[in-house]
Tab-separated table of C-alpha atoms in Angstrom:
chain	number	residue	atom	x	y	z
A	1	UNK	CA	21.033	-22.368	-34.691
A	2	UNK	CA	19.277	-24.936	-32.024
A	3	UNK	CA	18.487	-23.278	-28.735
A	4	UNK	CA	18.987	-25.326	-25.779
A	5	UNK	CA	16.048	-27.374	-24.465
A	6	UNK	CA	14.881	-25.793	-21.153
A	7	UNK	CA	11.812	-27.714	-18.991
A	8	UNK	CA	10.182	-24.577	-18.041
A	9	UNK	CA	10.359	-21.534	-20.341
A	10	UNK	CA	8.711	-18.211	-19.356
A	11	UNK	CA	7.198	-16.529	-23.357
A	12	UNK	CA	8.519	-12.962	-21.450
A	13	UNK	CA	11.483	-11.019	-21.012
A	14	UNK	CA	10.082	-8.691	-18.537
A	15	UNK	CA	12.105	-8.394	-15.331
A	16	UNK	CA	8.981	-8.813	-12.885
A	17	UNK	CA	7.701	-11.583	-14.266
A	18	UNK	CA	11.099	-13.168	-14.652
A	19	UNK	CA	11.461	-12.644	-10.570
A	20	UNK	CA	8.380	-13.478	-9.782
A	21	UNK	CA	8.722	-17.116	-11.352
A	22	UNK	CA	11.741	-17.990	-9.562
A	23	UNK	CA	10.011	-17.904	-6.243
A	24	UNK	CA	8.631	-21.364	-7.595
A	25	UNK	CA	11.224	-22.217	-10.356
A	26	UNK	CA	14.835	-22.337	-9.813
A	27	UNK	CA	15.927	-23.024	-13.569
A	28	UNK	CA	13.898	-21.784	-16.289
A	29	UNK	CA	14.609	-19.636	-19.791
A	30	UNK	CA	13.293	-16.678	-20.984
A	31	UNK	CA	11.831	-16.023	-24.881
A	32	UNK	CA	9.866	-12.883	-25.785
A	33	UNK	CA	6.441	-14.078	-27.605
A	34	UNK	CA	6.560	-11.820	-30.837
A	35	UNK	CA	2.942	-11.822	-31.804
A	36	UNK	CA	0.146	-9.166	-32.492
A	37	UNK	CA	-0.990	-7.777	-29.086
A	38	UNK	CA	-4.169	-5.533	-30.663
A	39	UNK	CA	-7.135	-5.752	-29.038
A	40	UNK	CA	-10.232	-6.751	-31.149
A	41	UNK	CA	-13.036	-4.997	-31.822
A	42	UNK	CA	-15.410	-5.042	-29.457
A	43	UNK	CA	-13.038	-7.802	-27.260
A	44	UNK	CA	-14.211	-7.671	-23.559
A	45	UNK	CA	-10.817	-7.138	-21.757
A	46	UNK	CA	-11.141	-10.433	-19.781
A	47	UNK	CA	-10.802	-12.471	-23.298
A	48	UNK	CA	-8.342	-9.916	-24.725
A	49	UNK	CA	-6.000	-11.355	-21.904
A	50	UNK	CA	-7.118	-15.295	-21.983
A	51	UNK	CA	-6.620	-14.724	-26.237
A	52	UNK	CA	-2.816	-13.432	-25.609
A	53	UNK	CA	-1.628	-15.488	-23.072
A	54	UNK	CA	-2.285	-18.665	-24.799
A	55	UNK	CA	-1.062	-16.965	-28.137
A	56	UNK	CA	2.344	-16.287	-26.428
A	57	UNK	CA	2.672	-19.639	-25.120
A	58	UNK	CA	1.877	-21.295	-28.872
A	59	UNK	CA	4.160	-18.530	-30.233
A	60	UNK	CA	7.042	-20.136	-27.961
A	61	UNK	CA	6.034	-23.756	-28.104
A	62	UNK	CA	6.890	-24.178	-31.721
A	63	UNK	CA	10.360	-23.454	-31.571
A	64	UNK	CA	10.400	-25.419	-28.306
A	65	UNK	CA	8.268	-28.463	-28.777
A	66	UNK	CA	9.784	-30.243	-26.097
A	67	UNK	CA	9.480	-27.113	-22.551
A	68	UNK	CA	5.964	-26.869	-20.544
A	69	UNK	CA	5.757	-22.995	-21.401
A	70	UNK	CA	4.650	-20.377	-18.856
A	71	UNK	CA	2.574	-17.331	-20.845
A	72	UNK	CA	0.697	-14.512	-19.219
A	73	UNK	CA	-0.882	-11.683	-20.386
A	74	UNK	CA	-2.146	-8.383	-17.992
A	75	UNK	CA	-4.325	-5.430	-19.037
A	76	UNK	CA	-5.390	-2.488	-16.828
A	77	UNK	CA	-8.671	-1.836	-17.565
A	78	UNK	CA	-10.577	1.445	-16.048
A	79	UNK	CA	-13.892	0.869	-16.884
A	80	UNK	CA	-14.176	-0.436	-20.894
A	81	UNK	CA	-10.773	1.693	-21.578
A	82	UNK	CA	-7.638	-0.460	-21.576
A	83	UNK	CA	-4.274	1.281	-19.984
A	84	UNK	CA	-0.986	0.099	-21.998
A	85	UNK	CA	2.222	1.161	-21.226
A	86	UNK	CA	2.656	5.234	-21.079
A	87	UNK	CA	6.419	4.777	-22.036
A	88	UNK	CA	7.166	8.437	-21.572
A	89	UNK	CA	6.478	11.186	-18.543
A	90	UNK	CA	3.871	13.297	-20.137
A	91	UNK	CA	1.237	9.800	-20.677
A	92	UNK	CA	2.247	8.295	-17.406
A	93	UNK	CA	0.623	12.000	-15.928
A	94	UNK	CA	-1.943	11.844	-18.406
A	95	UNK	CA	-3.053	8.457	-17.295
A	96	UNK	CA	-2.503	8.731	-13.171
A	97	UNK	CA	-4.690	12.071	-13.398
A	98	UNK	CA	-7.306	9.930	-15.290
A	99	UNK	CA	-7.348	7.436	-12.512
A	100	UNK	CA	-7.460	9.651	-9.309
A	101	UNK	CA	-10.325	8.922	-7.043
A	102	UNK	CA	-11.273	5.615	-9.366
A	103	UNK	CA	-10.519	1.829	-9.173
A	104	UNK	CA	-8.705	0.550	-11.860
A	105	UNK	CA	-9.125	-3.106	-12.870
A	106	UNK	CA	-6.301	-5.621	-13.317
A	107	UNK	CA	-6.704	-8.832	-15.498
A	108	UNK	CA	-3.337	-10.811	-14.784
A	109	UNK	CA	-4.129	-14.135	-17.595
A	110	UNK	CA	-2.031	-17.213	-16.389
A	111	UNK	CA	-1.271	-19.952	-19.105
A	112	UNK	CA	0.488	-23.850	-18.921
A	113	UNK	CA	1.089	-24.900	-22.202
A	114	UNK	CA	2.128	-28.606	-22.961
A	115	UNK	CA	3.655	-28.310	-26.459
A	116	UNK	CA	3.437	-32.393	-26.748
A	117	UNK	CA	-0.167	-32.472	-26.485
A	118	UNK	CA	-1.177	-28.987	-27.277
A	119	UNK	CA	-3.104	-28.574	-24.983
A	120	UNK	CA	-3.226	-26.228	-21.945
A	121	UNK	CA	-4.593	-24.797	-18.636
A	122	UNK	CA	-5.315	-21.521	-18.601
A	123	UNK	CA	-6.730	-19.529	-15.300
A	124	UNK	CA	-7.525	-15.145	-14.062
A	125	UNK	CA	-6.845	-12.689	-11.396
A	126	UNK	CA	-8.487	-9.753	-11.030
A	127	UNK	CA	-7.150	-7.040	-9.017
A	128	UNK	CA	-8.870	-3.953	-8.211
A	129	UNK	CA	-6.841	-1.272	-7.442
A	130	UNK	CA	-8.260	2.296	-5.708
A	131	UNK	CA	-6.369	5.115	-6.004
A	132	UNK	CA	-6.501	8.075	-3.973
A	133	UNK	CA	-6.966	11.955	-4.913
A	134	UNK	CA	-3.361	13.390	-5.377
A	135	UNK	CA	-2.284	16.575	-6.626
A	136	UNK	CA	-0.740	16.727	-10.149
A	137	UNK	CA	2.509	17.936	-8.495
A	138	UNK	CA	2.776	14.757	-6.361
A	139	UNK	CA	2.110	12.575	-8.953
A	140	UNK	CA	4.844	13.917	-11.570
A	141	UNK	CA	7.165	13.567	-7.822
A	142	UNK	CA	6.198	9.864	-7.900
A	143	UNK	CA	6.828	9.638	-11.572
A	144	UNK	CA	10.594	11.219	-11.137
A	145	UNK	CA	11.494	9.383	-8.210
A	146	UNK	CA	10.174	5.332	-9.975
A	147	UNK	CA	9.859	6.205	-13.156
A	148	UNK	CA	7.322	3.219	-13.732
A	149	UNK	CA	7.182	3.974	-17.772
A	150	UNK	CA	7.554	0.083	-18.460
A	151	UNK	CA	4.060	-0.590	-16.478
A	152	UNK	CA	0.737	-0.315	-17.293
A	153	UNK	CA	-1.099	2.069	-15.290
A	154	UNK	CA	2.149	4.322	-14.939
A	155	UNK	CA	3.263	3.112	-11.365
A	156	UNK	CA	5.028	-0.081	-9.326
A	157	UNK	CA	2.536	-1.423	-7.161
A	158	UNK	CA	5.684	-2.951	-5.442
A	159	UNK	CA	7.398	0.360	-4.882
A	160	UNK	CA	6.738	3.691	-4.070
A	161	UNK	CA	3.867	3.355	-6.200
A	162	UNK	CA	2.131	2.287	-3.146
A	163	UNK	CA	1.229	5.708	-2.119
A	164	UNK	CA	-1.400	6.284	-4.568
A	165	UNK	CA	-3.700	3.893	-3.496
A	166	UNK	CA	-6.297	3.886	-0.448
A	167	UNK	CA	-7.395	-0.258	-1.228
A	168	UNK	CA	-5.706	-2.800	-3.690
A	169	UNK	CA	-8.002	-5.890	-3.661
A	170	UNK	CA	-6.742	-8.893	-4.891
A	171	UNK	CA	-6.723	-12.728	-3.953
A	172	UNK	CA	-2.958	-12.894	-5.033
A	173	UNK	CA	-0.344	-10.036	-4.389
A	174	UNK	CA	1.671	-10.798	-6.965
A	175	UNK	CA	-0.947	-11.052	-10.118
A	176	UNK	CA	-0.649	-7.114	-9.855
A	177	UNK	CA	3.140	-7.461	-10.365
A	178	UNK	CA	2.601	-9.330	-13.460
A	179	UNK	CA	2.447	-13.036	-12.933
A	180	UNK	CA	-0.455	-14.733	-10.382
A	181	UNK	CA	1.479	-17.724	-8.930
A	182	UNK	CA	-1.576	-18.798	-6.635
A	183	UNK	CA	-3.113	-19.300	-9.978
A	184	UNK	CA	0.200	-20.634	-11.565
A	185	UNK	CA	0.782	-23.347	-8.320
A	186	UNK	CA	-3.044	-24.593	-9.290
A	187	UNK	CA	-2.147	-24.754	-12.970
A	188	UNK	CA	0.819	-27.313	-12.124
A	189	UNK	CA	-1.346	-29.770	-10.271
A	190	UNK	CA	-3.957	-29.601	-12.828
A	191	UNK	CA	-1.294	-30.517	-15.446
A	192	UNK	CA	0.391	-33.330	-13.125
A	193	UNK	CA	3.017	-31.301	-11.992
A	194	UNK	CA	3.981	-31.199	-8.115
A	195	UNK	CA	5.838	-28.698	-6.795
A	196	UNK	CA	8.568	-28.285	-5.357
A	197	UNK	CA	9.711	-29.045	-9.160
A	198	UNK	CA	12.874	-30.888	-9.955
A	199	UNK	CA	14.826	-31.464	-13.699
């Protein structure tokens, strides 16, 4: 069956993102990128994230030849070890005990792909995040009360989750969120786009 030919698709289905991108988009569609997201041996984090964003936006672009395609990869990184997604209680306590009294890195990768030309813009934003020292029982509090099992790191930066940190520092608030629109709203001009955009 022929999907219906959006200008702007987002290669995600993940809620934040999908929010975040209609600060600047009004109408845009939404396509999971199903592709391999292993890290490499020996892959500095930093290209781990610029490899996978533009991956998800080529995954997308081939069944929509025809939509600029918004792709972004994000990776928590405490020092060489990369933080997925704890999906259940026990990790997300596992990995917020691991991180107590360190600063976690966040590389948020930002892609523009033009399926016409191929070709794309890609940009990075770091985030730094500092947590405080906590006690194990008011960490497994946070974790009943968000439940942030879906996020990297085990917490919501934009929630509740702000009570573990003593410093977030980051150039864009909402690359820690998932998707760096100061870095997006750069990609646009460098592509010839101007926002406000319009069908």
């Amino acid at each position: 069956m022929k999907q219906q030919s959006h200008p702007f698709i987002l290669a995600s289905q993940s809620p934040y993102r999908k929010q975040l991108l209609s600060k600047l988009i009004r109408s845009f569609a939404c396509y999971p990128a199903e592709i391999d997201e292993s890290r490499q041996a020996d892959e500095p984090v930093i290209e781990m994230v610029e490899r996978l964003s533009i991956k998800k936006a080529q995954a997308i672009a081939i069944h929509h030849p025809n939509s600029w395609i918004i792709a972004s990869d994000q990776s928590a990184a405490l020092g060489n070890e990369v933080l997925g997604k704890p999906h259940t209680h026990t990790q997300a306590l596992a990995q917020l005990q691991k991180q107590q009294g360190k600063t976690l890195t966040y590389h948020t990768g930002i892609c523009l792909y033009n399926p016409i030309t191929k070709s794309y813009h890609y940009a990075e934003e770091p985030t730094q995040v500092v947590f405080r020292q906590l006690t194990t029982e008011r960490l497994n509090d946070y974790l009943l009360a968000e439940q942030p099992y879906d996020c990297a790191g085990s917490f919501k930066s934009e929630g509740l989750g702000i009570m573990l940190f003593s410093a977030i520092h980051s150039q864009d608030p909402n690359a820690l969120i998932g998707l760096p629109l100061i870095k997006l709203c750069e990609l646009f001009e460098q592509a010839g786009l101007s926002l406000p955009l319009t069908e």
